[in-house]
Amino acid sequence: MSLENIAYVLGALTAGGGTMGYVRTGSVPSIAAGVTVGLLYGLGGYRIQNRQPYGVELTLLASIVLGGSSIPRAIRLRKPVPTVLSVISVFGLYTFGNAFRKTL
């Protein structure tokens, strides 16, 4: 699977998850964070697809932001949603971190 497809899938998952969090609980922070991180993934995927600069960096930033917010909550709360978000962020960190490392 190509990097841009991975970015698009992660963007759809995070934006869709934030939207579902808003629909289920009315949580404005859920939709704001989910859509923002999803847009970062989507924009990064678009830039990777069109061979524009900073595509991998944007997707790596999205993974860092997602991980920074979800990993501590997953450790503290041990609930399914933060745990799944943590797994998504670690996958993104690994995938886009390796892609960034190859550009150095």
PDB file of C-alpha atoms in Angstrom:
ATOM      1  CA  MET A   1       0.000   0.000   0.000  1.00  0.00           C
ATOM      2  CA  SER A   2       1.401   3.395  -0.946  1.00  0.00           C
ATOM      3  CA  LEU A   3       2.070   6.188   1.525  1.00  0.00           C
ATOM      4  CA  GLU A   4      -0.647   8.435   0.141  1.00  0.00           C
ATOM      5  CA  ASN A   5      -3.266   5.678   0.458  1.00  0.00           C
ATOM      6  CA  ILE A   6      -2.216   5.032   4.050  1.00  0.00           C
ATOM      7  CA  ALA A   7      -2.515   8.758   4.767  1.00  0.00           C
ATOM      8  CA  TYR A   8      -5.983   8.910   3.221  1.00  0.00           C
ATOM      9  CA  VAL A   9      -7.174   5.876   5.207  1.00  0.00           C
ATOM     10  CA  LEU A  10      -5.811   7.274   8.479  1.00  0.00           C
ATOM     11  CA  GLY A  11      -7.399  10.643   7.682  1.00  0.00           C
ATOM     12  CA  ALA A  12     -10.769   9.028   7.039  1.00  0.00           C
ATOM     13  CA  LEU A  13     -10.531   6.969  10.228  1.00  0.00           C
ATOM     14  CA  THR A  14      -9.672   9.928  12.448  1.00  0.00           C
ATOM     15  CA  ALA A  15     -12.165  12.341  10.868  1.00  0.00           C
ATOM     16  CA  GLY A  16     -14.888   9.687  10.881  1.00  0.00           C
ATOM     17  CA  GLY A  17     -14.109   8.794  14.478  1.00  0.00           C
ATOM     18  CA  GLY A  18     -14.267  12.421  15.577  1.00  0.00           C
ATOM     19  CA  THR A  19     -17.584  12.843  13.801  1.00  0.00           C
ATOM     20  CA  MET A  20     -18.967   9.685  15.417  1.00  0.00           C
ATOM     21  CA  GLY A  21     -17.798  10.927  18.817  1.00  0.00           C
ATOM     22  CA  TYR A  22     -19.728  14.134  18.251  1.00  0.00           C
ATOM     23  CA  VAL A  23     -22.860  12.310  17.067  1.00  0.00           C
ATOM     24  CA  ARG A  24     -22.836   9.879  19.997  1.00  0.00           C
ATOM     25  CA  THR A  25     -21.935  12.262  22.838  1.00  0.00           C
ATOM     26  CA  GLY A  26     -22.192  15.797  21.466  1.00  0.00           C
ATOM     27  CA  SER A  27     -18.475  16.306  22.140  1.00  0.00           C
ATOM     28  CA  VAL A  28     -17.228  19.357  20.232  1.00  0.00           C
ATOM     29  CA  PRO A  29     -13.560  18.596  21.094  1.00  0.00           C
ATOM     30  CA  SER A  30     -13.972  15.161  19.483  1.00  0.00           C
ATOM     31  CA  ILE A  31     -15.131  16.554  16.164  1.00  0.00           C
ATOM     32  CA  ALA A  32     -12.607  19.428  16.228  1.00  0.00           C
ATOM     33  CA  ALA A  33      -9.633  17.180  16.971  1.00  0.00           C
ATOM     34  CA  GLY A  34     -10.764  14.349  14.696  1.00  0.00           C
ATOM     35  CA  VAL A  35     -11.414  16.560  11.696  1.00  0.00           C
ATOM     36  CA  THR A  36      -8.207  18.567  12.241  1.00  0.00           C
ATOM     37  CA  VAL A  37      -6.002  15.477  12.440  1.00  0.00           C
ATOM     38  CA  GLY A  38      -7.915  13.921   9.535  1.00  0.00           C
ATOM     39  CA  LEU A  39      -7.293  17.026   7.425  1.00  0.00           C
ATOM     40  CA  LEU A  40      -3.582  16.927   8.263  1.00  0.00           C
ATOM     41  CA  TYR A  41      -3.444  13.304   7.115  1.00  0.00           C
ATOM     42  CA  GLY A  42      -5.450  14.120   3.985  1.00  0.00           C
ATOM     43  CA  LEU A  43      -3.350  17.140   3.074  1.00  0.00           C
ATOM     44  CA  GLY A  44      -0.173  15.162   3.656  1.00  0.00           C
ATOM     45  CA  GLY A  45      -1.464  12.339   1.457  1.00  0.00           C
ATOM     46  CA  TYR A  46      -2.375  14.808  -1.272  1.00  0.00           C
ATOM     47  CA  ARG A  47       1.084  16.372  -1.147  1.00  0.00           C
ATOM     48  CA  ILE A  48       2.743  12.948  -1.255  1.00  0.00           C
ATOM     49  CA  GLN A  49       0.581  11.919  -4.213  1.00  0.00           C
ATOM     50  CA  ASN A  50       1.509  15.055  -6.171  1.00  0.00           C
ATOM     51  CA  ARG A  51       5.184  14.875  -5.163  1.00  0.00           C
ATOM     52  CA  GLN A  52       5.006  18.215  -3.398  1.00  0.00           C
ATOM     53  CA  PRO A  53       7.279  19.052  -0.474  1.00  0.00           C
ATOM     54  CA  TYR A  54       6.339  18.423   3.168  1.00  0.00           C
ATOM     55  CA  GLY A  55       3.781  15.688   2.549  1.00  0.00           C
ATOM     56  CA  VAL A  56       5.503  13.097   4.721  1.00  0.00           C
ATOM     57  CA  GLU A  57       6.223  15.744   7.329  1.00  0.00           C
ATOM     58  CA  LEU A  58       2.533  16.707   7.552  1.00  0.00           C
ATOM     59  CA  THR A  59       1.448  13.119   8.014  1.00  0.00           C
ATOM     60  CA  LEU A  60       4.157  12.605  10.621  1.00  0.00           C
ATOM     61  CA  LEU A  61       2.923  15.742  12.413  1.00  0.00           C
ATOM     62  CA  ALA A  62      -0.624  14.374  12.388  1.00  0.00           C
ATOM     63  CA  SER A  63       0.627  11.125  13.951  1.00  0.00           C
ATOM     64  CA  ILE A  64       2.561  13.036  16.625  1.00  0.00           C
ATOM     65  CA  VAL A  65      -0.465  15.177  17.513  1.00  0.00           C
ATOM     66  CA  LEU A  66      -2.746  12.141  17.607  1.00  0.00           C
ATOM     67  CA  GLY A  67      -0.301  10.136  19.694  1.00  0.00           C
ATOM     68  CA  GLY A  68       0.386  13.015  22.059  1.00  0.00           C
ATOM     69  CA  SER A  69      -3.276  13.266  22.903  1.00  0.00           C
ATOM     70  CA  SER A  70      -4.336   9.609  22.814  1.00  0.00           C
ATOM     71  CA  ILE A  71      -1.440   7.607  24.276  1.00  0.00           C
ATOM     72  CA  PRO A  72      -1.530   9.225  27.744  1.00  0.00           C
ATOM     73  CA  ARG A  73      -5.334   8.803  27.850  1.00  0.00           C
ATOM     74  CA  ALA A  74      -5.061   5.163  26.781  1.00  0.00           C
ATOM     75  CA  ILE A  75      -2.561   4.457  29.539  1.00  0.00           C
ATOM     76  CA  ARG A  76      -4.595   6.304  32.164  1.00  0.00           C
ATOM     77  CA  LEU A  77      -8.152   5.264  31.240  1.00  0.00           C
ATOM     78  CA  ARG A  78      -7.651   1.875  29.539  1.00  0.00           C
ATOM     79  CA  LYS A  79     -10.749   2.435  27.393  1.00  0.00           C
ATOM     80  CA  PRO A  80     -11.182   1.186  23.807  1.00  0.00           C
ATOM     81  CA  VAL A  81     -11.376   4.507  21.935  1.00  0.00           C
ATOM     82  CA  PRO A  82      -8.097   6.017  23.229  1.00  0.00           C
ATOM     83  CA  THR A  83      -6.422   2.637  22.776  1.00  0.00           C
ATOM     84  CA  VAL A  84      -7.495   2.380  19.121  1.00  0.00           C
ATOM     85  CA  LEU A  85      -6.401   5.977  18.500  1.00  0.00           C
ATOM     86  CA  SER A  86      -3.046   5.147  20.083  1.00  0.00           C
ATOM     87  CA  VAL A  87      -2.592   2.158  17.798  1.00  0.00           C
ATOM     88  CA  ILE A  88      -3.442   4.318  14.772  1.00  0.00           C
ATOM     89  CA  SER A  89      -0.933   6.967  15.859  1.00  0.00           C
ATOM     90  CA  VAL A  90       1.836   4.419  16.491  1.00  0.00           C
ATOM     91  CA  PHE A  91       1.206   2.886  13.064  1.00  0.00           C
ATOM     92  CA  GLY A  92       1.417   6.362  11.496  1.00  0.00           C
ATOM     93  CA  LEU A  93       4.546   7.206  13.463  1.00  0.00           C
ATOM     94  CA  TYR A  94       6.209   4.003  12.304  1.00  0.00           C
ATOM     95  CA  THR A  95       5.119   4.289   8.662  1.00  0.00           C
ATOM     96  CA  PHE A  96       5.760   7.988   8.106  1.00  0.00           C
ATOM     97  CA  GLY A  97       8.759   8.061  10.431  1.00  0.00           C
ATOM     98  CA  ASN A  98      10.460   5.453   8.257  1.00  0.00           C
ATOM     99  CA  ALA A  99       9.533   7.399   5.117  1.00  0.00           C
ATOM    100  CA  PHE A 100      10.955  10.585   6.638  1.00  0.00           C
ATOM    101  CA  ARG A 101      14.120   8.787   7.743  1.00  0.00           C
ATOM    102  CA  LYS A 102      14.701   7.625   4.150  1.00  0.00           C
ATOM    103  CA  THR A 103      14.668  11.239   2.946  1.00  0.00           C
ATOM    104  CA  LEU A 104      17.517  12.257   5.258  1.00  0.00           C
TER     105      LEU A 104
END
